[in-house]
Short mmCIF file of C-alpha atoms and ligand atoms in Angstrom, two decimals:
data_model
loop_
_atom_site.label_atom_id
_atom_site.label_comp_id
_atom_site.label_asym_id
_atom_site.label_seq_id
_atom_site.Cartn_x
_atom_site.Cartn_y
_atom_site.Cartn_z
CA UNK Q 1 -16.55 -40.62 -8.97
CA UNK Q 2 -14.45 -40.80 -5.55
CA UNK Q 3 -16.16 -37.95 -3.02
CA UNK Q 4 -12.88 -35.94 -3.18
CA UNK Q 5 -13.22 -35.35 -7.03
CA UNK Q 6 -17.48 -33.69 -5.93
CA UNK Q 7 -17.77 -30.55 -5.45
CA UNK Q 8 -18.88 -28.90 -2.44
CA UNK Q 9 -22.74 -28.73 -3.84
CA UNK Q 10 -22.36 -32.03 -5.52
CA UNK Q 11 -21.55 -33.23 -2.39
CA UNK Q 12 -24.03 -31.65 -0.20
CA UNK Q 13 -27.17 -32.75 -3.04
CA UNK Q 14 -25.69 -36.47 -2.46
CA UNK Q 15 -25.97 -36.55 1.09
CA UNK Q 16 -29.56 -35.10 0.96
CA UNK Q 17 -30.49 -37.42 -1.80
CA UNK Q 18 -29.32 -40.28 1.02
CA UNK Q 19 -30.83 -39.19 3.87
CA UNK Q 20 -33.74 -38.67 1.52
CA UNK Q 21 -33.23 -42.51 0.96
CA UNK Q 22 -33.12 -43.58 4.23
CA UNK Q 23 -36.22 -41.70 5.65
CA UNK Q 24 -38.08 -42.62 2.82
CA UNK Q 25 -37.10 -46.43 3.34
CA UNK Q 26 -37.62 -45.99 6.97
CA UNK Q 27 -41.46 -45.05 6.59
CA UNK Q 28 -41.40 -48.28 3.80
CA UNK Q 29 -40.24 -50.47 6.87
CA UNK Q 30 -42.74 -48.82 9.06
CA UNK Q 31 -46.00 -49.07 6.87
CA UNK Q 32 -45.25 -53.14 6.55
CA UNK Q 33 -44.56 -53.74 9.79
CA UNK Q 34 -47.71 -52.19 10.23
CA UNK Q 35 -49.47 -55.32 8.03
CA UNK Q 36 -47.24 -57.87 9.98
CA UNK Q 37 -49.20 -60.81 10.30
CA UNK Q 38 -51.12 -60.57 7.40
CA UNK Q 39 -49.15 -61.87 4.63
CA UNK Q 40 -51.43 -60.92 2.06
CA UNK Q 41 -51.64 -56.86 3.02
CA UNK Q 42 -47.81 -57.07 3.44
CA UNK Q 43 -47.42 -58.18 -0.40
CA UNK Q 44 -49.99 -55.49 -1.34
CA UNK Q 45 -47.75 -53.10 0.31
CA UNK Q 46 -44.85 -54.42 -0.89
CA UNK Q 47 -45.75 -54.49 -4.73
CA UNK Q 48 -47.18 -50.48 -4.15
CA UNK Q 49 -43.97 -49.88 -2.60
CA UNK Q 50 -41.63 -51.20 -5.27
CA UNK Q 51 -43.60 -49.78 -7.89
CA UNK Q 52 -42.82 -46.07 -6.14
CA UNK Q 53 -39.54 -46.63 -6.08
CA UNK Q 54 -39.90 -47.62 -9.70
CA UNK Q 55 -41.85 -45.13 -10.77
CA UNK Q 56 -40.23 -42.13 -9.33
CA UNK Q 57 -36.65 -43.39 -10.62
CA UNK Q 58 -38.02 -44.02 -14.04
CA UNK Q 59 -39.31 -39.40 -13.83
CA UNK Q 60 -36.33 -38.44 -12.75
CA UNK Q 61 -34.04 -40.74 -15.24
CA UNK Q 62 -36.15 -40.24 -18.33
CA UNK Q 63 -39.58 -38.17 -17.99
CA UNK Q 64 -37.81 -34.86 -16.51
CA UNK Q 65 -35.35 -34.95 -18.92
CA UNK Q 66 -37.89 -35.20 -21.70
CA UNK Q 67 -41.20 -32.64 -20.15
CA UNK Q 68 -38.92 -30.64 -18.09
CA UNK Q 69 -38.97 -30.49 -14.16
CA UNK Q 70 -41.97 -28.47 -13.61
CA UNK Q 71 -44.50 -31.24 -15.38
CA UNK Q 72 -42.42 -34.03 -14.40
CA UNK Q 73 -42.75 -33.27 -10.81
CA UNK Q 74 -46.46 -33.00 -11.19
CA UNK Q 75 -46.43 -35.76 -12.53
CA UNK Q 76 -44.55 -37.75 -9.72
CA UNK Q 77 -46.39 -35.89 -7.18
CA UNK Q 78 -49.67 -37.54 -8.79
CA UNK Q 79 -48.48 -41.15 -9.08
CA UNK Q 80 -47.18 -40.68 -5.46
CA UNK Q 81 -50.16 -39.52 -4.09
CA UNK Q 82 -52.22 -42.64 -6.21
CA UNK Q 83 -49.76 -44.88 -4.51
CA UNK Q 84 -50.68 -42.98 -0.73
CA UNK Q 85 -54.32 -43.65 -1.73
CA UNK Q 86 -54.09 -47.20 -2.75
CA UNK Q 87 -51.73 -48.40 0.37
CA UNK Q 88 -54.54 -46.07 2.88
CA UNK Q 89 -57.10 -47.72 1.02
CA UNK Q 90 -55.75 -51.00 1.52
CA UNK Q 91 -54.54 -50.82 5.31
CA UNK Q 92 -57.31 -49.23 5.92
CA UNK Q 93 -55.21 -45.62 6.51
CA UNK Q 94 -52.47 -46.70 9.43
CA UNK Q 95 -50.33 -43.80 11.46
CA UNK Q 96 -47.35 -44.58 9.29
CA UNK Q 97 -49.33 -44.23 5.94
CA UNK Q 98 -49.76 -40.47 7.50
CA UNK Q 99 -46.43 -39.63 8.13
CA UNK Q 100 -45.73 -39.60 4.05
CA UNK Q 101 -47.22 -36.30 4.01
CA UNK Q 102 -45.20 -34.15 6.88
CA UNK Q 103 -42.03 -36.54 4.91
CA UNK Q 104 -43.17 -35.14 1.40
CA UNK Q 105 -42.73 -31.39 3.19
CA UNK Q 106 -39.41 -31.63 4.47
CA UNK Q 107 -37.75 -33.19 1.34
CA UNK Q 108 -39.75 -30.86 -0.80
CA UNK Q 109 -37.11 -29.23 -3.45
CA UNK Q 110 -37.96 -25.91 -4.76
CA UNK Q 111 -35.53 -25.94 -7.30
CA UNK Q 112 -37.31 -29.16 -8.64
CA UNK Q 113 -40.36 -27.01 -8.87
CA UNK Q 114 -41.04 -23.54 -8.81
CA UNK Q 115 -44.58 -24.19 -7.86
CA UNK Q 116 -43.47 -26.97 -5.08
CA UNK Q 117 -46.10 -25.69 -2.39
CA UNK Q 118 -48.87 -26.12 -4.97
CA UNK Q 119 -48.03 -30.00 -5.82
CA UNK Q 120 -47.47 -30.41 -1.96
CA UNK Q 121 -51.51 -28.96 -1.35
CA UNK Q 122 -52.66 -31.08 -4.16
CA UNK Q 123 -51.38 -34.27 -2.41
CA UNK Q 124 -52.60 -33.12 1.02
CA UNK Q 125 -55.65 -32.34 -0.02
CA UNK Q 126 -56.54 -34.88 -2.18
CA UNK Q 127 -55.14 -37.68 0.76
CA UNK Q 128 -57.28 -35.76 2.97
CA UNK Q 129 -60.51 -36.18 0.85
CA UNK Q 130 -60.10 -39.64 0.01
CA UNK Q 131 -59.24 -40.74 3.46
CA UNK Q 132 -62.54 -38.45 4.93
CA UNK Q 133 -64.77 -39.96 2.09
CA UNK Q 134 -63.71 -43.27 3.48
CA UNK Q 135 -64.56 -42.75 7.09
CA UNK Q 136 -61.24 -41.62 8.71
CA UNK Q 137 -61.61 -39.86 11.55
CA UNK Q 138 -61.30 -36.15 11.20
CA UNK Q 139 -58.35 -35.50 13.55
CA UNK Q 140 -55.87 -37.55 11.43
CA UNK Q 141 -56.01 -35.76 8.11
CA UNK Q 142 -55.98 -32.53 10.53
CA UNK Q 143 -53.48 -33.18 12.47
CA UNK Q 144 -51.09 -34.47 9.71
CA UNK Q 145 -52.02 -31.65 7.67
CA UNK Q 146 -50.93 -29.24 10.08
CA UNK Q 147 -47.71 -31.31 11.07
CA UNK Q 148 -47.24 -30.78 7.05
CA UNK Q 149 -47.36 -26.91 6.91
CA UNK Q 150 -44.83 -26.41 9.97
CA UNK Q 151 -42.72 -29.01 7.84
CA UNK Q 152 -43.12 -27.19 4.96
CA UNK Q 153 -42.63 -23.93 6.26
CA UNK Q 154 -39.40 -24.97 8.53
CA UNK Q 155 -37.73 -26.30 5.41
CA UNK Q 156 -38.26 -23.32 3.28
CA UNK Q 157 -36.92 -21.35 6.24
CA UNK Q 158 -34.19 -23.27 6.10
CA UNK Q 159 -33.43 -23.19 2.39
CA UNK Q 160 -33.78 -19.47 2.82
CA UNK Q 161 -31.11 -19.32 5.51
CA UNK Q 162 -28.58 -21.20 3.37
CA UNK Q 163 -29.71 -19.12 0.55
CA UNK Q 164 -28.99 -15.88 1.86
CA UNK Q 165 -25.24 -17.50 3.38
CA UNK Q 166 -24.39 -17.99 0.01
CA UNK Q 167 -25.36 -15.08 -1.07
CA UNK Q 168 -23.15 -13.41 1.62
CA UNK Q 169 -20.34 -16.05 0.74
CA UNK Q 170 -20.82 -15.02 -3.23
CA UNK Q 171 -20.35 -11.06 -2.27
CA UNK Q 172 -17.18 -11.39 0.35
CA UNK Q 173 -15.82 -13.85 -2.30
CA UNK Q 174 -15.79 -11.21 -4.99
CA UNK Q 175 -14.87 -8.48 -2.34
CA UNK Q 176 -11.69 -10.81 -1.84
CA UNK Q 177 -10.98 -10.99 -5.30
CA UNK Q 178 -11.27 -7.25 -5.62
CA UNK Q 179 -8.90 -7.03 -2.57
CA UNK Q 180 -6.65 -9.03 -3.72
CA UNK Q 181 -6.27 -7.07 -7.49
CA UNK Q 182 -5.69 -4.57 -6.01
CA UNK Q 183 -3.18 -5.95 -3.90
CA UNK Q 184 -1.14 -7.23 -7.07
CA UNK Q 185 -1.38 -3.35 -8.11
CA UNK Q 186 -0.13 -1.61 -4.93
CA UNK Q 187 2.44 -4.51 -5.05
CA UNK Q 188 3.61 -3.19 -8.65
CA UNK Q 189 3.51 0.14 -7.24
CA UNK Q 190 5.37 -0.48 -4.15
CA UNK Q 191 8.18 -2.40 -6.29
CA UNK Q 192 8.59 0.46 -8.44
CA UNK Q 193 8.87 3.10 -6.02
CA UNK Q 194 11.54 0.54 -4.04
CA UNK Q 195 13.71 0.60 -7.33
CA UNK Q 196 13.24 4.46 -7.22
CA UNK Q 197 14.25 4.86 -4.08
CA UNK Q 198 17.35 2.59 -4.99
CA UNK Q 199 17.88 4.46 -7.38
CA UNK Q 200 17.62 7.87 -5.54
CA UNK Q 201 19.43 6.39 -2.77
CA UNK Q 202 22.65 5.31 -5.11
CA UNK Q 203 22.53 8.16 -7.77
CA UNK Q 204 24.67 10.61 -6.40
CA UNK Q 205 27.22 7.93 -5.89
CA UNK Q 206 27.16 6.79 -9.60
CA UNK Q 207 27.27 10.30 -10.62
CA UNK Q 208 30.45 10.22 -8.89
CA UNK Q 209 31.05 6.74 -10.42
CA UNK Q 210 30.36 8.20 -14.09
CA UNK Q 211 32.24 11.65 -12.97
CA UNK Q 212 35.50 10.35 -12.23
CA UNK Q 213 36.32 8.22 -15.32
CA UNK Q 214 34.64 11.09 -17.74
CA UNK Q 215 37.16 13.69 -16.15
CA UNK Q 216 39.85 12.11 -17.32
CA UNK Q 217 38.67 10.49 -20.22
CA UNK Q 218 37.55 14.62 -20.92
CA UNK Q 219 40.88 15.65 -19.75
CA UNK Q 220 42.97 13.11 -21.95
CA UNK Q 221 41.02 14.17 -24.90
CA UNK Q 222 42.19 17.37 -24.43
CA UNK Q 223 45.75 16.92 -23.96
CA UNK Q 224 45.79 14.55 -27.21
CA UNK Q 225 43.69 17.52 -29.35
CA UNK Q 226 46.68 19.55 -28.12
CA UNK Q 227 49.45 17.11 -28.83
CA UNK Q 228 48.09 15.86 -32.43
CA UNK Q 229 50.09 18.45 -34.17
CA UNK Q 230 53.15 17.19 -32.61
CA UNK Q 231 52.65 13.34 -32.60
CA UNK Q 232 54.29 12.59 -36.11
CA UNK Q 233 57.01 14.35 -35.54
CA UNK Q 234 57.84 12.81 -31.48
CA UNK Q 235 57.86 9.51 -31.29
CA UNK Q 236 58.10 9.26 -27.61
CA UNK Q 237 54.67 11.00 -27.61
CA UNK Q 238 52.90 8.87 -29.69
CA UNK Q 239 54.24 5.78 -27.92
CA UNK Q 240 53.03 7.44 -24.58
CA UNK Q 241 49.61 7.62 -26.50
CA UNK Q 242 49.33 4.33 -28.01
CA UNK Q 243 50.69 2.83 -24.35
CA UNK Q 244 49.07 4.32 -21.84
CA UNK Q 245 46.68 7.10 -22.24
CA UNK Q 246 44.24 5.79 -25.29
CA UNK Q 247 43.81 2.64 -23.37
CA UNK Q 248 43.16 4.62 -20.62
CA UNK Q 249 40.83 6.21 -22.00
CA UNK Q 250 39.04 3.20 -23.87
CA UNK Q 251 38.73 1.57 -20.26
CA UNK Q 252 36.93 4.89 -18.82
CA UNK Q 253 34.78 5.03 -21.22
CA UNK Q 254 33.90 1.31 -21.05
CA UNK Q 255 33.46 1.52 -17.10
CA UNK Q 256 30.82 4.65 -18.25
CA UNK Q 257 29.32 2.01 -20.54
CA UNK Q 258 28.98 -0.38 -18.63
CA UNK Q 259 27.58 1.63 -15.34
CA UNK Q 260 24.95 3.27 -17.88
CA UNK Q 261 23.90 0.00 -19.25
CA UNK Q 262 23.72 -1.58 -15.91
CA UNK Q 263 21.50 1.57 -14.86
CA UNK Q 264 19.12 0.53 -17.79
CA UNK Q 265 19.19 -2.68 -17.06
CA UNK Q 266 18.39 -1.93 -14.04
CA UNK Q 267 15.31 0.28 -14.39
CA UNK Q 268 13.73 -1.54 -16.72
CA UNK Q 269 10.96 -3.87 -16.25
CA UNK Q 270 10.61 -7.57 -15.94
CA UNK Q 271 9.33 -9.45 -19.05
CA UNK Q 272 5.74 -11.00 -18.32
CA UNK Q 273 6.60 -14.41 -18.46
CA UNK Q 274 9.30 -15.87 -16.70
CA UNK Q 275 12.68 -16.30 -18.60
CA UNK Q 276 16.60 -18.18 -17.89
CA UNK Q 277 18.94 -16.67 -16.11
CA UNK Q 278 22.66 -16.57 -15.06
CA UNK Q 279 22.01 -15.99 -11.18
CA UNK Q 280 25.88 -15.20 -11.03
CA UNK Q 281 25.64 -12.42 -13.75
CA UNK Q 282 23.01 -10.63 -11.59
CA UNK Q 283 24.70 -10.18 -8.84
CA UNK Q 284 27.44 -8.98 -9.96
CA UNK Q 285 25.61 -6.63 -12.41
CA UNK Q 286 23.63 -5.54 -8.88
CA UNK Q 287 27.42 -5.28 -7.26
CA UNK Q 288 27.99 -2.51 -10.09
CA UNK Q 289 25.11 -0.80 -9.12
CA UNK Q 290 25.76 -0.84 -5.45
CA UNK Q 291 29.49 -0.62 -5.54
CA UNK Q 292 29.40 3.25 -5.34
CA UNK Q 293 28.25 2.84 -1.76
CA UNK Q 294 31.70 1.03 -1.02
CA UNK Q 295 35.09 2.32 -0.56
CA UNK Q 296 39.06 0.78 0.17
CA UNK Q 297 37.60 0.36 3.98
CA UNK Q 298 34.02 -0.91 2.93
CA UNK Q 299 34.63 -3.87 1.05
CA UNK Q 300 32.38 -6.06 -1.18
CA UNK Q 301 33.16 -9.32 -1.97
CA UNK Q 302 31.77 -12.07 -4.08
CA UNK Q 303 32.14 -15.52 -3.60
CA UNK Q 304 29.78 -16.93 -6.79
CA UNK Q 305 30.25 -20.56 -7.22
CA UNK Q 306 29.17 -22.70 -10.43
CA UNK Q 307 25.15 -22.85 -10.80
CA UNK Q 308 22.93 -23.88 -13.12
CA UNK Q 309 20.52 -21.41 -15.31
CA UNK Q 310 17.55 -20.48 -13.01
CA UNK Q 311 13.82 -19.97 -14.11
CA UNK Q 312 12.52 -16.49 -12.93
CA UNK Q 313 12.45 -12.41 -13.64
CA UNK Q 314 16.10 -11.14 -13.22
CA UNK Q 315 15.29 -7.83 -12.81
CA UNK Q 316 13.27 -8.89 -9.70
CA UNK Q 317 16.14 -11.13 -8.38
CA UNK Q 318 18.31 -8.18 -9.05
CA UNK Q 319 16.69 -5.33 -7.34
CA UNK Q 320 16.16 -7.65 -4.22
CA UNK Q 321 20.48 -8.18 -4.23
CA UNK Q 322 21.06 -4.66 -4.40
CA UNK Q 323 18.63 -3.73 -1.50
CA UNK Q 324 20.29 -6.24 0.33
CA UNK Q 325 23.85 -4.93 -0.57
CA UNK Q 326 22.51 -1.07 0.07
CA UNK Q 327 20.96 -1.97 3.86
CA UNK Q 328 24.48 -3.86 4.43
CA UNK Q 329 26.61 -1.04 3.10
CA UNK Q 330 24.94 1.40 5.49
CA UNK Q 331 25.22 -0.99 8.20
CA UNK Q 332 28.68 -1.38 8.36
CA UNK Q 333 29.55 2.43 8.62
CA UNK Q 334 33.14 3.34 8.19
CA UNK Q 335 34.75 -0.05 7.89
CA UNK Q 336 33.84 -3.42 7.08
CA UNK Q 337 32.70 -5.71 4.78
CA UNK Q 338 29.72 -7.20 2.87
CA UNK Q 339 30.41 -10.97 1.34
CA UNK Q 340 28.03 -12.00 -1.12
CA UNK Q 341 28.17 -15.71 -1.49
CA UNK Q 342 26.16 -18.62 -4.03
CA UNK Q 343 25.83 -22.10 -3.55
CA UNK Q 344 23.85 -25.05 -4.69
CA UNK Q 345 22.07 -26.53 -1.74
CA UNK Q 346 20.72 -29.78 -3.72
CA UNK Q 347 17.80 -28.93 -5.90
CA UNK Q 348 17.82 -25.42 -4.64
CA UNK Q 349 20.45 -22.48 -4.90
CA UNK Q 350 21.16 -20.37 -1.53
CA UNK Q 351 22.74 -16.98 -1.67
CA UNK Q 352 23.59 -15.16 1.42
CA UNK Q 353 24.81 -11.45 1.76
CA UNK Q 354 26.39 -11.45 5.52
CA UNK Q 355 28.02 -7.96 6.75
CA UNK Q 356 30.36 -6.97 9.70
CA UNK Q 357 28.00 -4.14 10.41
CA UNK Q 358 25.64 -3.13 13.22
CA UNK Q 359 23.37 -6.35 13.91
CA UNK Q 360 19.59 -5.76 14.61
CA UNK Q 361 17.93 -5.40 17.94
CA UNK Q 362 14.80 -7.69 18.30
CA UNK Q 363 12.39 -5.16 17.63
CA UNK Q 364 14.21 -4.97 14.11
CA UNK Q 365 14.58 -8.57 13.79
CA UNK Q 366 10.83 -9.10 14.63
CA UNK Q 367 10.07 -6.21 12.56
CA UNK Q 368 12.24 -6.10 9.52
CA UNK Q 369 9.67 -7.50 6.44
CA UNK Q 370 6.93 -5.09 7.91
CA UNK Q 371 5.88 -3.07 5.09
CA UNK Q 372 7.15 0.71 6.04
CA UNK Q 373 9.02 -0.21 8.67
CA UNK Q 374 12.43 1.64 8.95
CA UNK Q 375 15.16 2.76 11.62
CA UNK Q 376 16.69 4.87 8.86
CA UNK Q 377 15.99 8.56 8.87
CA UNK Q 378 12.99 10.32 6.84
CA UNK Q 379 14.32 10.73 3.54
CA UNK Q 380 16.86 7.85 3.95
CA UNK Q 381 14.65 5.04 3.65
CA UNK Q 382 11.05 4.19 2.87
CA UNK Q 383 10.64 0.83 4.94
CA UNK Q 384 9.41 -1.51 1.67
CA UNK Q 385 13.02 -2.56 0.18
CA UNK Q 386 12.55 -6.20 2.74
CA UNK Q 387 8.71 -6.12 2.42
CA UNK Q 388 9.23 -6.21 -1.22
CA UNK Q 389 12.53 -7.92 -1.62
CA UNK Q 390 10.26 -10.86 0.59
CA UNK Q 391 7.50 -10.53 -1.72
CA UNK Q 392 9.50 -11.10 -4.79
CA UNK Q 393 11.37 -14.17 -3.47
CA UNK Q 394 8.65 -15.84 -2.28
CA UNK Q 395 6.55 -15.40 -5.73
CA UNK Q 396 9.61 -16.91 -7.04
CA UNK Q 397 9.39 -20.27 -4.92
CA UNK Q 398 11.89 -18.96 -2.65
CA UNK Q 399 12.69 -18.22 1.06
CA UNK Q 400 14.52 -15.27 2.90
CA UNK Q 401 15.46 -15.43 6.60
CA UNK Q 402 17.52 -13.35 8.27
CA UNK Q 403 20.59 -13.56 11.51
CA UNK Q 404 21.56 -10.94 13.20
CA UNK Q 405 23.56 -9.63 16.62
CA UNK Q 406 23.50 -6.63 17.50
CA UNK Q 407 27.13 -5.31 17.63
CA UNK Q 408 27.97 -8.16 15.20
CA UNK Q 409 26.39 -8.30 11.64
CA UNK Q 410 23.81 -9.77 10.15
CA UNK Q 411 23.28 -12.61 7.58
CA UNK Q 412 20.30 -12.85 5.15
CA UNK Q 413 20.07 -15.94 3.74
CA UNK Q 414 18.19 -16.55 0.81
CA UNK Q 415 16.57 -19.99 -1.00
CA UNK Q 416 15.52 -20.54 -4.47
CA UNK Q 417 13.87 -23.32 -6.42
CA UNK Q 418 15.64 -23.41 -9.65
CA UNK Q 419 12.10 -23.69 -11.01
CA UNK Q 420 9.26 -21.21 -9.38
CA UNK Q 421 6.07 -22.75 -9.21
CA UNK Q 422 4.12 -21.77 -12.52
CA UNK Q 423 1.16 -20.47 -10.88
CA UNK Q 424 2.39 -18.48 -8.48
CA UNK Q 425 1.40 -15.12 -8.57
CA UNK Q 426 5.33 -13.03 -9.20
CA UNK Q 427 4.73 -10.41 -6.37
CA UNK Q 428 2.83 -10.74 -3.35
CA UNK Q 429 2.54 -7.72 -2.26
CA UNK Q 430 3.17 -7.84 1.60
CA UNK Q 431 3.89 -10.99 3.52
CA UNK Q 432 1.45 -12.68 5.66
CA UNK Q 433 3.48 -14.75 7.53
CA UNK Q 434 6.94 -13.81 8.27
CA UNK Q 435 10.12 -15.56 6.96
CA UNK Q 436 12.48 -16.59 10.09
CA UNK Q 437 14.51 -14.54 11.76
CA UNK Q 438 16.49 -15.11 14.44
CA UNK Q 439 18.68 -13.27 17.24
CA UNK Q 440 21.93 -15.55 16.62
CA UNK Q 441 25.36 -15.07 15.41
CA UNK Q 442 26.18 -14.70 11.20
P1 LIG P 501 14.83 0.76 4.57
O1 LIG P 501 16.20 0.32 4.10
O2 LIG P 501 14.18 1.74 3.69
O3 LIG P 501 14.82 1.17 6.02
P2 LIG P 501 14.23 -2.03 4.47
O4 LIG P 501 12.94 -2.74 4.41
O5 LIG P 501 15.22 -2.33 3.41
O6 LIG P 501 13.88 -0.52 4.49
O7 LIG P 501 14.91 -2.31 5.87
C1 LIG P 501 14.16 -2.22 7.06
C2 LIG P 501 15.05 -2.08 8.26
O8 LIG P 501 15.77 -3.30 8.47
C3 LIG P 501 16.14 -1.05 8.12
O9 LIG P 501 15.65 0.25 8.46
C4 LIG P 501 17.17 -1.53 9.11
O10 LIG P 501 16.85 -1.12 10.43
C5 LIG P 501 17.02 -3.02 9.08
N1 LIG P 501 18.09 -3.65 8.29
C6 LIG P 501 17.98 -4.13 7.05
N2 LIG P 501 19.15 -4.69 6.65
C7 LIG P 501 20.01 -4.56 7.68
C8 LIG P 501 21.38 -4.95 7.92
N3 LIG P 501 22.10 -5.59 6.99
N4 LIG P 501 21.93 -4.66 9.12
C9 LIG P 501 21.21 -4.04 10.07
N5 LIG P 501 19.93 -3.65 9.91
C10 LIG P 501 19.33 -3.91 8.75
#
């Protein structure tokens, strides 16, 4: 396995186990030099060696797995500490032969054992004996024993430490996660209550919208309950009918349709998962929606040009065009014009909504995508329609960056992948870094 597939702990165990490796070969190095010169002592230590090495490879391949870790480390600890004996029998107990025991402390695993203290006072004090039965003097067992316990102690402090970071890393991760669900809620909130305030914001202009053709649609109806007594008998009057007032008529009540079923449409929620859709068809169908909030002297144009089906929530897309078209309407006051424009930009589609209006200032420009942030009056807008619009596109694999002068309109530019990335959450709530914007002329 290549150390980029390990994971963290994985990684951290290996690097123990090698350092682990190289004291232990170290001290092997050490004790023979000790025997240079005497070929026979150095083959002694040799053999012992090799046979550690042997025999703790052969518990913790097939014994642990077999008794369990808590006897299987016994176990090792007691051929380890027969080994110790032997080779301080043999050389006669040298320094290096000591410095096993402090080396047993530091690399001493609790989770290996529960009990690891106990196996680690067993070999101490059994090295101890031996070596005392056999004449060592008194300050080597003492002072290696002590060395030992401040080992011991240092690296339990130590695992402790790292133990209780974890801990802390375990609770702040699950903090994070709880921060972030709720997050993805406010987000849903905050999208809602931005089509709301669309909707608020353009409903007494589609009343008018829905007002004008029902008058005469109301008003026609009338005239032809009146006139339907007289229509067999004047010709003239039933051509007038079937010519110009039925169709009429027929076409109000189709605009009413249409601005009713665009409202649903509208309100409506996204599906879950992510569907096709005609990029083209939702702007215009936002166009309807925001059309009431342009006049002969407010124009809205759109220039759509051929794309391909697009993977994402239309809705979404949707409510993000008509924001756009709303904040240009206002911008342009009395006269001027908002041109809504589509283009394939290689394997991505750009859409830009550029108006004549007022421009930003920098503190706009720098502030725009802030969540709340508004230059509108209280009541005339809430702040969130960029915050979200930006939080929609970019859950979509898109970008949104913005031009602007004051005194000479602005231009939001917009860049989707055809295909959002499928893990990406749809809606993040508030952006953390800011799409570009810059001072410069549309
Ligand atoms: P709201 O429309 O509720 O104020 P938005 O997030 O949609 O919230 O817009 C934030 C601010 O960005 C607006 O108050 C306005 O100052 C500025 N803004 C947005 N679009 C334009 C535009 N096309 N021209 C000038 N200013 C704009």
């Amino acid at each position: 396995m290549s150390p980029a597939a390990l994971s963290h702990s994985e990684q951290a165990r290996r690097n123990f186990d090698i350092r682990a490796l190289i004291g232990a070969a170290s001290l092997c190095v050490l004790q023979v030099a000790t025997s240079y010169g005497h070929g026979y002592e150095v083959a002694e230590v040799v053999a012992i060696l090799v046979a550690k090495v042997v025999f703790n490879t052969w518990v913790d391949r097939w014994l642990i797995s077999r008794i369990g870790g808590t006897p299987g480390e016994r176990v090792r600890i007691a051929g380890n500490t027969l080994g110790l004996l032997l080779m301080g029998h043999l050389q006669a107990w040298p320094l290096a032969l000591w410095l096993w025991l402090p080396f047993n402390a530091m690399i001493t695993d609790e989770n290996r054992a529960r009990q690891a203290w106990l196996n680690l006072a067993f070999l101490v004090v059994v090295v101890d004996a031996v070596a005392l039965m056999e004449g060592v003097s008194v300050a080597l067992p003492l002072g290696f024993s002590a060395l030992t316990g401040i080992c011991y102690l240092l690296a339990q402090a130590r695992q402790g430490f790292i133990e209780s970071m974890l801990r802390e890393r375990e609770e702040q991760n699950a903090q994070l996660q709880q921060a972030h669900l709720e997050m993805e809620a406010l987000h849903q909130r905050a999208v809602m209550q931005e089509k709301l305030s669309s909707l608020g914001l353009l409903s007494a202009g589609i009343a008018h919208e829905i007002n004008n053709p029902m008058s005469y649609v109301t008003s026609n109806l009338k005239d032809l309950m009146a006139d339907l007594p007289r229509l067999g008998t004047t010709p003239e009057l039933l051509e007038e009918y079937r010519r110009d007032i039925l169709p009429a008529t027929l076409d109000g009540l189709r605009r009413v349709n249409s601005i009713v079923a665009d409202l649903r449409r509208f309100a409506r929620g996204d599906p879950e998962s992510l569907v096709e859709y005609d990029l083209n068809e939702e702007i215009r169908a936002a166009a309807r929606i925001a059309q009431s909030r342009f006049t002969h002297d407010r124009e809205l144009r759109l220039e759509l040009a051929q794309l391909p089906h697009l993977l994402g929530r239309p809705r979404q897309i949707a409510q993000v065009l008509v924001n756009l078209m709303i904040n240009a309407a206002e911008a342009i006051g009395e006269t001027g014009s908002v041109t809504v424009t589509t283009a394939l930009d290689g394997e991505r589609i750009r859409i830009t909504v550029r108006d004549t209006g007022v421009g930003m200032d920098a503190v706009t420009l720098k502030n725009l995508f802030q969540p709340f942030f508004t230059t509108k009056q209280v009541g005339a807008g809430m702040g969130l329609g960029l915050a979200v619009a930006h939080g929609i596109v970019r859950a979509h694999g898109g970008t949104i960056s913005v031009e602007s002068e004051p005194g000479r309109g602005t231009c939001f530019t917009l860049s989707l992948a055809q295909f959002p990335p499928p893990n990406l959450p749809l809606g993040q709530p508030f952006p953390e870094e800011r799409p570009a914007a810059h001072a410069a002329s549309p």
